[in-house]
Tab-separated table of C-alpha atoms and ligand atoms in Angstrom:
chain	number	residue	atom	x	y	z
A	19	UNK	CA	-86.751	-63.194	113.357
A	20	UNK	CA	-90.252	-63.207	112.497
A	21	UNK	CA	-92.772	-64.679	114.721
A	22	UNK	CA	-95.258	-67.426	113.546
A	23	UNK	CA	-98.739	-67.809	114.365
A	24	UNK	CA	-100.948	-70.424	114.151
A	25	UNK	CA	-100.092	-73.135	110.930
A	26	UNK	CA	-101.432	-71.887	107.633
A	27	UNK	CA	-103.483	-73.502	104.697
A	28	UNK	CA	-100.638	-73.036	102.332
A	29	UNK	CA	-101.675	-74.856	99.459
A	30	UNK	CA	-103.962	-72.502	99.223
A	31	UNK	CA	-101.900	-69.520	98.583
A	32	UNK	CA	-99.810	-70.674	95.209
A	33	UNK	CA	-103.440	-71.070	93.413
A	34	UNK	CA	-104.945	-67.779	95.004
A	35	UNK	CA	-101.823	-65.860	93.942
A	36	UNK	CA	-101.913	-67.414	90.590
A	37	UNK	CA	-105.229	-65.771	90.321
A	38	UNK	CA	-104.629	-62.275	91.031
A	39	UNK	CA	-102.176	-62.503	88.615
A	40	UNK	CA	-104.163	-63.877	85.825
A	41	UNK	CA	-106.528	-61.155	86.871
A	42	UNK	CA	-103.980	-57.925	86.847
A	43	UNK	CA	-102.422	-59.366	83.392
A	44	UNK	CA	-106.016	-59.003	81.996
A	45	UNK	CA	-106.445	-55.971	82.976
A	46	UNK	CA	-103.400	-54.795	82.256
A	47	UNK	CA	-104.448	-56.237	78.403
A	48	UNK	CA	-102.026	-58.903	78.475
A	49	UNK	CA	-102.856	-62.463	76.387
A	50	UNK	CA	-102.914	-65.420	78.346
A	51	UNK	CA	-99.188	-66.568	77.177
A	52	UNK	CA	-97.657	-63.904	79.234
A	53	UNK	CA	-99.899	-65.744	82.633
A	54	UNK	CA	-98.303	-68.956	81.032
A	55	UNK	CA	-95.008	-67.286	81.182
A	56	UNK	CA	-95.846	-65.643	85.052
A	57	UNK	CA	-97.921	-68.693	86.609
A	58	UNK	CA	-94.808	-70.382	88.133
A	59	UNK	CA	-90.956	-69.381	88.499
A	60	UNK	CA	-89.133	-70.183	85.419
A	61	UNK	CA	-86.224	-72.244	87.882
A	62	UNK	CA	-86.729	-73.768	90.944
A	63	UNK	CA	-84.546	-75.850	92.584
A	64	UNK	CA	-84.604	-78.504	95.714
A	65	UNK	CA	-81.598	-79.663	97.457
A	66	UNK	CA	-80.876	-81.963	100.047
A	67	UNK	CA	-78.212	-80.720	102.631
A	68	UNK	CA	-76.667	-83.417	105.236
A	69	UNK	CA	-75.941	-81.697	108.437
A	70	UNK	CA	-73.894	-83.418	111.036
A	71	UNK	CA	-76.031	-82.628	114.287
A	72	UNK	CA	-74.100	-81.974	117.608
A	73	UNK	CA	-75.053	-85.382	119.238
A	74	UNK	CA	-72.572	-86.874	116.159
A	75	UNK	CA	-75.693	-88.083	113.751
A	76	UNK	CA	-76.215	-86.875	110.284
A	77	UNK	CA	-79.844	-85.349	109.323
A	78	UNK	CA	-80.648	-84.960	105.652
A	79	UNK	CA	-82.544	-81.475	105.300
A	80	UNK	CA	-84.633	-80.626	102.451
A	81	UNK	CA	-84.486	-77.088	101.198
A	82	UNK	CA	-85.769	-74.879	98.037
A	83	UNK	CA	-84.893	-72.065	96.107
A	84	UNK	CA	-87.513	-70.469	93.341
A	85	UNK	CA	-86.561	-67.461	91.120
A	86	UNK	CA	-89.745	-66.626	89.659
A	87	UNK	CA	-88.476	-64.275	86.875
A	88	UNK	CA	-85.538	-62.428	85.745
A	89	UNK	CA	-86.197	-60.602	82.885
A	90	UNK	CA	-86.122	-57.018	84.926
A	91	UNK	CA	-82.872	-58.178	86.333
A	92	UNK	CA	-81.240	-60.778	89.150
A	93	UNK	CA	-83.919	-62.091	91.688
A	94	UNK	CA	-84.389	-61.269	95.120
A	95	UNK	CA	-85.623	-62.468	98.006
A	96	UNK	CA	-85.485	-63.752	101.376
A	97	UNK	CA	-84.913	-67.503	102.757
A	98	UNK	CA	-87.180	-68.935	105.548
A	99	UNK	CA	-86.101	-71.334	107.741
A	100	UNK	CA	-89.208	-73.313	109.131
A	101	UNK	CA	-91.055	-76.883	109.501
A	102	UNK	CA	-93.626	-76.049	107.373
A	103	UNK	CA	-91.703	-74.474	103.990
A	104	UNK	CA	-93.167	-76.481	100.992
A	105	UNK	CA	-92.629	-76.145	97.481
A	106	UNK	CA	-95.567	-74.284	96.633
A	107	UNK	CA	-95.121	-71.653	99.553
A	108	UNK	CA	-91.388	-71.224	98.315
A	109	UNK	CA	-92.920	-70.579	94.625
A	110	UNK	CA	-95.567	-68.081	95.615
A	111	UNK	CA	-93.306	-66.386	97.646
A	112	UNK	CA	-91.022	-65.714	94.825
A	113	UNK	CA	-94.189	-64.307	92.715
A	114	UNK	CA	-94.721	-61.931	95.602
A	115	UNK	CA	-91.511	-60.938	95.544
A	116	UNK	CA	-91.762	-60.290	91.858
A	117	UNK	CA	-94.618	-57.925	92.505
A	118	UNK	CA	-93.175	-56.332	95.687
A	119	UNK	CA	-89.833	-55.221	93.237
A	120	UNK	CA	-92.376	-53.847	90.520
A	121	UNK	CA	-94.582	-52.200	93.007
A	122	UNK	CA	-91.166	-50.324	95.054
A	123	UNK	CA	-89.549	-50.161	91.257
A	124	UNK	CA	-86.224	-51.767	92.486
A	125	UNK	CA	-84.143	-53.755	89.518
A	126	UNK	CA	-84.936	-57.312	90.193
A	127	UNK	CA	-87.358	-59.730	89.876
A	128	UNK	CA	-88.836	-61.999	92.565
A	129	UNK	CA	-87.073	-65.175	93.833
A	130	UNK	CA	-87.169	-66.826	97.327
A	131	UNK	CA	-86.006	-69.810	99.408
A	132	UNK	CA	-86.885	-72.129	102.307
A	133	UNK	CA	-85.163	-74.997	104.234
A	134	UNK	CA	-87.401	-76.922	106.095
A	135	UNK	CA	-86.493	-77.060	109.479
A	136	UNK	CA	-87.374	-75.614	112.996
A	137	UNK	CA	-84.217	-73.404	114.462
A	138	UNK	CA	-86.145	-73.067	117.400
A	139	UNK	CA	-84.935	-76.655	118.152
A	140	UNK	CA	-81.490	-76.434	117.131
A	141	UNK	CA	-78.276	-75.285	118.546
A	142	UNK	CA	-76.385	-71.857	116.601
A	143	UNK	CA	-73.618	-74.619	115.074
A	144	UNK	CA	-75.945	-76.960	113.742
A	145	UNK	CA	-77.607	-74.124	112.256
A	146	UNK	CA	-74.713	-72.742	111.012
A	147	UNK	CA	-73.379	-76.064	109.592
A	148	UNK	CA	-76.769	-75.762	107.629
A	149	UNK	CA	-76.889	-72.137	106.160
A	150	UNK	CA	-73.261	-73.158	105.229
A	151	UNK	CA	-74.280	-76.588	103.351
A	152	UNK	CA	-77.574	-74.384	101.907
A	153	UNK	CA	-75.124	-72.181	100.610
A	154	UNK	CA	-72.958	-74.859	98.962
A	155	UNK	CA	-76.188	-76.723	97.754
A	156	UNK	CA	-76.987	-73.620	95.571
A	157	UNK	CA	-74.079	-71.885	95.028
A	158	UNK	CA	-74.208	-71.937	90.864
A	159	UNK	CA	-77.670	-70.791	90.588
A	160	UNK	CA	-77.114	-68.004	92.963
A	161	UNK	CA	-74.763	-64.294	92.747
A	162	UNK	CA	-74.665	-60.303	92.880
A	163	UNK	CA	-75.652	-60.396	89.428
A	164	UNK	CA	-77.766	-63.557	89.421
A	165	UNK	CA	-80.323	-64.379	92.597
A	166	UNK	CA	-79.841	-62.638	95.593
A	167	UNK	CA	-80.934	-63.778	99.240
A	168	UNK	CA	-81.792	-61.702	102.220
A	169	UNK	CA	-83.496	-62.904	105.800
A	170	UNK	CA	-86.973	-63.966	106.040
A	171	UNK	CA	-88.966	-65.924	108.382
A	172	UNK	CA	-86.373	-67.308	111.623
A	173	UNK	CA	-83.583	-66.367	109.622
A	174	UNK	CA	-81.280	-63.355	110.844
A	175	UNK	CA	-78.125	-61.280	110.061
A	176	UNK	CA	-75.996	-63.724	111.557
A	177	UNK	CA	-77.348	-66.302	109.495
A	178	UNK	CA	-76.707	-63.875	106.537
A	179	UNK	CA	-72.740	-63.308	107.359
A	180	UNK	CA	-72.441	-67.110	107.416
A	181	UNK	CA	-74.036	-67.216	104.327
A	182	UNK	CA	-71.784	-64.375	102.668
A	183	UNK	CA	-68.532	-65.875	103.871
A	184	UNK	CA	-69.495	-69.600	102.581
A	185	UNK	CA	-70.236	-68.096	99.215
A	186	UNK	CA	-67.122	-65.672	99.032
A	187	UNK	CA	-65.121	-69.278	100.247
A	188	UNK	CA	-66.533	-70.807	96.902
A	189	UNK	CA	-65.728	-67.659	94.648
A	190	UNK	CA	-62.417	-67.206	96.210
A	191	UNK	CA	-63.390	-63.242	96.766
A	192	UNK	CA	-65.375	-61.336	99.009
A	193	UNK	CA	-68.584	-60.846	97.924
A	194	UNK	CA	-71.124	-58.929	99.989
A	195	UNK	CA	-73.636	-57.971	97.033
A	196	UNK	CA	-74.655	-61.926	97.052
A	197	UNK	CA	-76.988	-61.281	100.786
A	198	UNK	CA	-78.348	-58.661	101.739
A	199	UNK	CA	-79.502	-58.627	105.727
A	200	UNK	CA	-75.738	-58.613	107.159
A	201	UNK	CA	-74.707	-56.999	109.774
A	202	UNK	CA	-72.952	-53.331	109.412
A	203	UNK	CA	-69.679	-54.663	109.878
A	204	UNK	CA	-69.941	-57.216	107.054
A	205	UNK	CA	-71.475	-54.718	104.353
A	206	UNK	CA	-75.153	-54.244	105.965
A	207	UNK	CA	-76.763	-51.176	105.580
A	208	UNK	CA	-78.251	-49.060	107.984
A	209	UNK	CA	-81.949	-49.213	108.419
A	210	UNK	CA	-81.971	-52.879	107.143
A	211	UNK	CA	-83.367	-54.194	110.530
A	212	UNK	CA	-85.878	-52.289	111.078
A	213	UNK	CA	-86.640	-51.435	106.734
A	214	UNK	CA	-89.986	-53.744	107.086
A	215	UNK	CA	-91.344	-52.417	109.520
A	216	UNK	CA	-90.606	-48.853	108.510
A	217	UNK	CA	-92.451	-49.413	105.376
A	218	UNK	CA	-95.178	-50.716	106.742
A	219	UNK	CA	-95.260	-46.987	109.045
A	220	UNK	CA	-95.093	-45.097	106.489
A	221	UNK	CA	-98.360	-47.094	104.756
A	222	UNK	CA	-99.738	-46.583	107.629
A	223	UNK	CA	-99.103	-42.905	108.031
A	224	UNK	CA	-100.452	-42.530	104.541
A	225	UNK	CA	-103.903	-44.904	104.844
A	226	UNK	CA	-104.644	-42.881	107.836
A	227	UNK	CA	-104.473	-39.447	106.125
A	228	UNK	CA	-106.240	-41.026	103.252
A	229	UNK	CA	-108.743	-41.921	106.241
A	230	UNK	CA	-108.423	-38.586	107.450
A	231	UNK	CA	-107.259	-40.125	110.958
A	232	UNK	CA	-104.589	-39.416	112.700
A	233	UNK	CA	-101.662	-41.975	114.073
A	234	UNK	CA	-101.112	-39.965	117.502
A	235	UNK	CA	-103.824	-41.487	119.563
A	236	UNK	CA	-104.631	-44.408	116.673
A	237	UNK	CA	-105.308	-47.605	118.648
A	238	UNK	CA	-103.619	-50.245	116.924
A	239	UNK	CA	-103.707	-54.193	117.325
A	240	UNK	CA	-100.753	-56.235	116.010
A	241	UNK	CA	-100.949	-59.588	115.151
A	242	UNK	CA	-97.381	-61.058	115.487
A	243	UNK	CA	-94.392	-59.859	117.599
A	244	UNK	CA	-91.019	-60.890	115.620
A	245	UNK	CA	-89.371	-58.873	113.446
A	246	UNK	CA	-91.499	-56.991	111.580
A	247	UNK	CA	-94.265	-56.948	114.478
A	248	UNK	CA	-92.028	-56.007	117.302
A	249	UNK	CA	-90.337	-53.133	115.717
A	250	UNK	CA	-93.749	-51.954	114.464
A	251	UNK	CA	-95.016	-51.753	117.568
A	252	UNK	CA	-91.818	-49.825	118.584
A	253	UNK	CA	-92.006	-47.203	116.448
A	254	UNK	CA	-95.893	-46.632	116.509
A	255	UNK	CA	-95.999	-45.847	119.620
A	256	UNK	CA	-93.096	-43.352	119.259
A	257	UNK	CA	-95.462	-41.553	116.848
A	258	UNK	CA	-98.073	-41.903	119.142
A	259	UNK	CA	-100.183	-44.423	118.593
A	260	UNK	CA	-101.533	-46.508	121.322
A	261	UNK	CA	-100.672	-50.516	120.800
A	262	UNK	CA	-103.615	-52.420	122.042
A	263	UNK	CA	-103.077	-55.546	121.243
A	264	UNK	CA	-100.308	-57.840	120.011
A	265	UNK	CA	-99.670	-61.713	120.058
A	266	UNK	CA	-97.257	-64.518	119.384
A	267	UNK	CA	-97.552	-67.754	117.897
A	268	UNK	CA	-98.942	-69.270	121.259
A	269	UNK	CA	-101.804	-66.344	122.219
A	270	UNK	CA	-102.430	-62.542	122.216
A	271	UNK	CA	-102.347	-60.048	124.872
A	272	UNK	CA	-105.162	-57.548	124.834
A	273	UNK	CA	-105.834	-54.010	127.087
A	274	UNK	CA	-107.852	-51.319	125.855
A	275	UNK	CA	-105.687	-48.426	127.649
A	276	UNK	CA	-102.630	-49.762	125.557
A	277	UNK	CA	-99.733	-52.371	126.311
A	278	UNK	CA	-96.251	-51.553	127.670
A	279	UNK	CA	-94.614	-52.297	124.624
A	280	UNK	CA	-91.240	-51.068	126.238
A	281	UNK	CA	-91.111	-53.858	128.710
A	282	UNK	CA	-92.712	-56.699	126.367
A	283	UNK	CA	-89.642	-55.927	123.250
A	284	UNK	CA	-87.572	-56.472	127.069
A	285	UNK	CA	-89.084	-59.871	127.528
A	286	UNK	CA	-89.933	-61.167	124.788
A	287	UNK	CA	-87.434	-63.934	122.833
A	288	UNK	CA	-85.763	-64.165	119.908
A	289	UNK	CA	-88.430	-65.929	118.282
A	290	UNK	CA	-90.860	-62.879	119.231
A	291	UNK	CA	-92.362	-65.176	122.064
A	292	UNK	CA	-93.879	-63.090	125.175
A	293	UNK	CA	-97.398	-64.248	126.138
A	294	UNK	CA	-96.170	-67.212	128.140
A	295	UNK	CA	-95.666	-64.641	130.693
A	296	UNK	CA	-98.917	-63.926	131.612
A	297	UNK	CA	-102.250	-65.298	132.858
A	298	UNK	CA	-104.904	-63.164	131.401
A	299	UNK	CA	-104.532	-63.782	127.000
A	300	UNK	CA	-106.821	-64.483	124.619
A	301	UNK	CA	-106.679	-66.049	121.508
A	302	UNK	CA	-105.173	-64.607	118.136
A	303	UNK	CA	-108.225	-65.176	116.676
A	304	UNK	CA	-110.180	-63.428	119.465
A	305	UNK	CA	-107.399	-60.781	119.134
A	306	UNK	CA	-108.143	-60.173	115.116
A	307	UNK	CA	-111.865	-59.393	116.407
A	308	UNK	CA	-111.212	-56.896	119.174
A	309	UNK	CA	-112.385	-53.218	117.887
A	310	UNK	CA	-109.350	-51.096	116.855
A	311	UNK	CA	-108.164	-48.228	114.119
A	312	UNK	CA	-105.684	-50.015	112.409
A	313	UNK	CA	-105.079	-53.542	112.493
A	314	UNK	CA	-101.524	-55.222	111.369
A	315	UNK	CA	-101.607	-58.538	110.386
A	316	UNK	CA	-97.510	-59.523	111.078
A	317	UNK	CA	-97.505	-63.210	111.426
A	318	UNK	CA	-98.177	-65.478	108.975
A	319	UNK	CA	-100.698	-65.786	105.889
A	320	UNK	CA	-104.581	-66.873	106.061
A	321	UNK	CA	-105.525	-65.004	109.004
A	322	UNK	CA	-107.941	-63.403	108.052
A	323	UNK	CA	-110.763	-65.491	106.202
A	324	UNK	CA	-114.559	-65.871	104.781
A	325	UNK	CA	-114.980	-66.821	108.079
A	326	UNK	CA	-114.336	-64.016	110.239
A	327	UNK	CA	-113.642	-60.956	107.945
A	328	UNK	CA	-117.554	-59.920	109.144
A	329	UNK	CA	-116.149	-59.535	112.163
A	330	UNK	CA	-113.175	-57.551	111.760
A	331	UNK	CA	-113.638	-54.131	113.531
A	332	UNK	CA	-110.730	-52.043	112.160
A	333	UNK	CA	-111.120	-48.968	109.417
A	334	UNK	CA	-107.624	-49.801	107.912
A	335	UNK	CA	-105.884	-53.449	107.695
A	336	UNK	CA	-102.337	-53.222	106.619
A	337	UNK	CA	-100.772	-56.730	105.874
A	338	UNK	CA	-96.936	-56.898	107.157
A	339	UNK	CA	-97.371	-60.140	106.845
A	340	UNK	CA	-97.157	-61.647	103.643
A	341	UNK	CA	-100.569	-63.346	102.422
A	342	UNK	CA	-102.669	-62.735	105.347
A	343	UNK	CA	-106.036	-62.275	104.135
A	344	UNK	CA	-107.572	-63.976	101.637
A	345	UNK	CA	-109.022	-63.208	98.706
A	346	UNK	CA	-112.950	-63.786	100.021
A	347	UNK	CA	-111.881	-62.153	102.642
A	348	UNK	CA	-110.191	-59.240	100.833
A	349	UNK	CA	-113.825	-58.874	98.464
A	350	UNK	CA	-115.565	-58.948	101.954
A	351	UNK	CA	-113.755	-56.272	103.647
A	352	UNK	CA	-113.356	-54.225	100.385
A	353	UNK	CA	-117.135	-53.448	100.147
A	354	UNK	CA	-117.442	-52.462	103.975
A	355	UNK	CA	-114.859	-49.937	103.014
A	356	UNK	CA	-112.173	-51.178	105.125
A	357	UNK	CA	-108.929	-49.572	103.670
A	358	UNK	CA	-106.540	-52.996	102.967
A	359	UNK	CA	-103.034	-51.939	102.287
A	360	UNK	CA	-102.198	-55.425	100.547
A	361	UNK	CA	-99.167	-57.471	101.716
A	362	UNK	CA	-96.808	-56.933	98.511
A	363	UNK	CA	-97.128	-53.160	99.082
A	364	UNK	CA	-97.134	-52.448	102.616
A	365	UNK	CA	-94.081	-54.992	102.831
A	366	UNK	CA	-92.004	-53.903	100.647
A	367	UNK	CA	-89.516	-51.526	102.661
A	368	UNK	CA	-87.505	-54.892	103.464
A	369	UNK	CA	-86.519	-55.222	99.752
A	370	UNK	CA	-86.014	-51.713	99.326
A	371	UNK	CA	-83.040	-51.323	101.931
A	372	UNK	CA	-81.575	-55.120	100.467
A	373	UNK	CA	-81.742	-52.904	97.590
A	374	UNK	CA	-80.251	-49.848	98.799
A	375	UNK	CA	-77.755	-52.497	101.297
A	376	UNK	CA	-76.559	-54.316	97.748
A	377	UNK	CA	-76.387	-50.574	95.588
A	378	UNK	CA	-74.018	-49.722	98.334
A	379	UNK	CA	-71.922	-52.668	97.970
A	380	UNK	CA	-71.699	-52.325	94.893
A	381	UNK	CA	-70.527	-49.230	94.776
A	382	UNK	CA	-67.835	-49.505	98.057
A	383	UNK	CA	-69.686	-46.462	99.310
A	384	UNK	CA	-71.581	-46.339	102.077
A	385	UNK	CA	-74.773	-44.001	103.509
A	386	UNK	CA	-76.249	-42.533	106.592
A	387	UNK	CA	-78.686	-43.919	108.487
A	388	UNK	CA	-80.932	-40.388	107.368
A	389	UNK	CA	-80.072	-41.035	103.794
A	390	UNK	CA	-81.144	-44.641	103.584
A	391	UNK	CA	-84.511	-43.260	105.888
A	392	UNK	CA	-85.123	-40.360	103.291
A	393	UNK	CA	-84.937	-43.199	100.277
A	394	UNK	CA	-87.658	-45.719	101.649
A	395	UNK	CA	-90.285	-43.085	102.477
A	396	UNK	CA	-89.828	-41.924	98.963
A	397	UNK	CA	-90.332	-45.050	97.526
A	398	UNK	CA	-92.331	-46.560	99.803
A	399	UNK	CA	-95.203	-43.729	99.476
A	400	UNK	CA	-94.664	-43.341	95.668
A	401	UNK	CA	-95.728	-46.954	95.830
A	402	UNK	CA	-98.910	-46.462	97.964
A	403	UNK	CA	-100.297	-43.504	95.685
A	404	UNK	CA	-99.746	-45.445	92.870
A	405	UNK	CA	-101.366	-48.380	94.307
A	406	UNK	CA	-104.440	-46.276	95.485
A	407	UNK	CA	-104.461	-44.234	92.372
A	408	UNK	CA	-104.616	-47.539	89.917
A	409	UNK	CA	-107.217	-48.816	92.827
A	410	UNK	CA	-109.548	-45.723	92.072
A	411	UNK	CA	-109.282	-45.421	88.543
A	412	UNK	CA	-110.064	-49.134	88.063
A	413	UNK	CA	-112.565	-49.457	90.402
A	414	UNK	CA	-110.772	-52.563	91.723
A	415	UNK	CA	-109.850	-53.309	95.189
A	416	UNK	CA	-106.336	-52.489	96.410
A	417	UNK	CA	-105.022	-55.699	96.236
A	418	UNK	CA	-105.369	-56.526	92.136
A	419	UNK	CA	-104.418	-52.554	91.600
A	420	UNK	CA	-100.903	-53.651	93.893
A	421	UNK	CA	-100.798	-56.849	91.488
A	422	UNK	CA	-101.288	-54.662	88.273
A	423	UNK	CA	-98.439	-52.054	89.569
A	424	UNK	CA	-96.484	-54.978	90.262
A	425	UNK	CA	-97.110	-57.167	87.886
A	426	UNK	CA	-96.035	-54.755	84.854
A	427	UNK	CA	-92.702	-54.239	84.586
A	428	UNK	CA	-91.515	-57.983	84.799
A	429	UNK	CA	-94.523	-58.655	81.528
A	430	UNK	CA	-93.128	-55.676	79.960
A	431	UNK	CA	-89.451	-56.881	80.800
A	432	UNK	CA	-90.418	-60.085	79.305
A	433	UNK	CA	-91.941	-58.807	75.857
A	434	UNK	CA	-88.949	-56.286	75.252
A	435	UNK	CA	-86.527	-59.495	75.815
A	436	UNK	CA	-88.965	-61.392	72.927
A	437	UNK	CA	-89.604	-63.570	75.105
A	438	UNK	CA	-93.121	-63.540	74.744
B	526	LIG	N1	-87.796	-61.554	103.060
B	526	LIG	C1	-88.132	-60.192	102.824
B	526	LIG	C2	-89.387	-60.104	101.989
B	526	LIG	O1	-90.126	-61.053	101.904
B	526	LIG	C3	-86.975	-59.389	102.272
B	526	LIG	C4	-86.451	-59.823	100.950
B	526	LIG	C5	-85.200	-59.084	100.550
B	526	LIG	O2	-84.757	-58.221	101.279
B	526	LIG	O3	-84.661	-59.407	99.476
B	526	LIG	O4	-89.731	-59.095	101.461
């Protein structure tokens, strides 16, 4: 479960990401139909799911999914559970995950989903009761071959195996290529947990050789401790790297000589939550200041801004988060010659293994933990050097070269189907 930190501008991001894309399909010598076509998901659907709580009362629960475009193939993407899912987050989401499949070159194209509530407040029945009547809400737009969910935000495997077995109720068969995120028993795949944060390693591991730095001795700050940000943390400093900072949604935790990370994944909840624990914190925005190698945005978007991207110390952002930095922010940092591994690249290893967790139930044949492991880095780093290669040869920054790799195959899907 991912953590959250601090409550976003989200409006924002639908019209920003609208914008790179109108940008990368210029460049890319596209008319402006084919941003017509791209600018929004071509179906997007809100339900309303009625949940009997435990107390006895019902509670009417709005929730949202977008598929963006399926011209490469079924849509993908995650559902969030959280208070503040709207519309417009849901629908940029599913562009992202549109570019994240074109930038990893798996067969989909980007969709997403969101119910707006806060699990943190509600007991594992009533939430099951609602992944269950999400399920039901959406069931025809939704299948291995047509939109396929995974976990995002607060959601979780267990969540996911509800899911599964509500939609193989419906179809009368099992059917574990609909989710992706389940647990091994039900069809998961190995590596699935821990697939986002593993691709955001291995961006790392390739920004700091492009840096010429190394990772053993890197100190790193990490901005977010769920999920993605906890596992991160967990492997870095297996590799060597020294974790300096991390936070939650509440505050940030901050010592130069490096943080126990062993005995904060101990404490920590399921929600990533740790810093109530101790006296001495700081701020996540203090945090984001603090003077560090690498820094690892892995909470939520808008983070980093016009306002403080002066102040940002590190040689090499890399956004595990999706939407962190804006795009000031991005043009900011870009000409101090900060390296920023964008969001929709550096996050991309969770799609590949729902990719690699749905190929293998489709098949009935399942891999090794060192096969699955072998897979992502190859994708994952063919992604960065085509990222940074397009960056270079462009002159752009990294984040329109990761919308131009991303954006392509879904405009070229769409002209080869006539649709444009
Ligand atoms: N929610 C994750 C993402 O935003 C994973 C999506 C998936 O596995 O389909 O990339």
């Amino acid at each position: 479960m991912g953590a959250v930190v601090e409550k976003g501008k989200e409006s924002s991001v639908l019209v920003s990401t609208q914008h790179v894309v109108q940008q990368a399909l210029r460049k890319l010598g596209y008319k402006e139909e084919m941003y017509e076509l791209l600018k929004e998901p071509v179906r997007m659907l809100t339900v309303r799911i009625p949940v009997r709580m435990d107390n006895g009362d019902i509670k009417v629960f709005t929730g949202y999914r977008a598929q963006h475009n399926d011209a490469v193939g079924p849509t993908k993407g995650g559902i969030r559970f959280h208070p503040e899912v709207t519309e417009d987050e849901v629908k940029a989401l599913s562009m992202w995950m549109t570019l994240k499949c074109g930038i990893v070159n798996v067969p989909y194209g980007g969709g997403k989903g969101g119910i707006v509530c806060d699990p943190r407040q509600m007991s594992f029945p009533e939430l099951e009761r609602l992944s269950r009547g999400y399920v039901r809400a959406i069931s025809q737009l939704v299948g291995p071959t047509k939109d396929i969910p995974a976990p995002d935000v607060f959601t979780n495997s267990q969540i996911m195996a509800w899911m599964m077995d509500e939609y193989s109720r419906i179809r009368e068969f099992d059917s574990p290529g609909f989710i992706t995120g389940k647990p091994l028993v039900l069809g998961g795949s190995h590596g699935r947990e821990m697939a986002t944060a593993m691709g955001v390693t291995i961006c790392i591991e390739e920004a700091a050789k492009k840096k010429q730095m190394g990772l053993a001795g890197a100190n790193v700050i990490i901005q977010g401790f769920g999920n993605a940000g906890g596992y991160l943390a967990k492997i870095l400093k297996e590799r060597g790297a020294n974790i300096i900072g991390i936070s939650d949604a509440y505050a940030a935790l901050f010592d130069e000589n490096g943080l126990d990370i062993d005995y904060l994944l101990e404490k920590r909840d399921s929600f990533g939550t740790v810093t109530n624990l101790f006296k001495q914190t700081i701020t996540n925005k203090e945090l984001l200041q603090r003077p560090c190698d690498i820094l690892v945005p892995a909470a939520i978007a808008n983070q980093i801004t016009r306002e403080n991207a002066h102040d940002i110390q590190a040689k090499i952002i890399v956004e595990a988060a999706n939407g962190p930095t804006t795009m000031e922010a991005t043009k900011i940092l870009s000409e101090r010659g900060v390296l920023i591994v964008p969001d929709v690249l550096a996050s991309s290893g969770g799609v590949t293994v729902s990719y690699f967790e749905w190929v293998q139930n489709n098949l009935g044949y399942y891999w090794s933990e060192e096969e699955v492991a072998e897979k992502l880095r190859n994708k994952v780093v063919h992604a960065f050097n085509n990222v940074i290669q397009t960056a270079e040869s462009h002159k752009i920054d990294t984040r329109l070269a990761a919308y131009m790799v991303g954006v392509r195959k879904t405009a070229e899907a769409s002209r080869f189907r006539g649709w444009i």
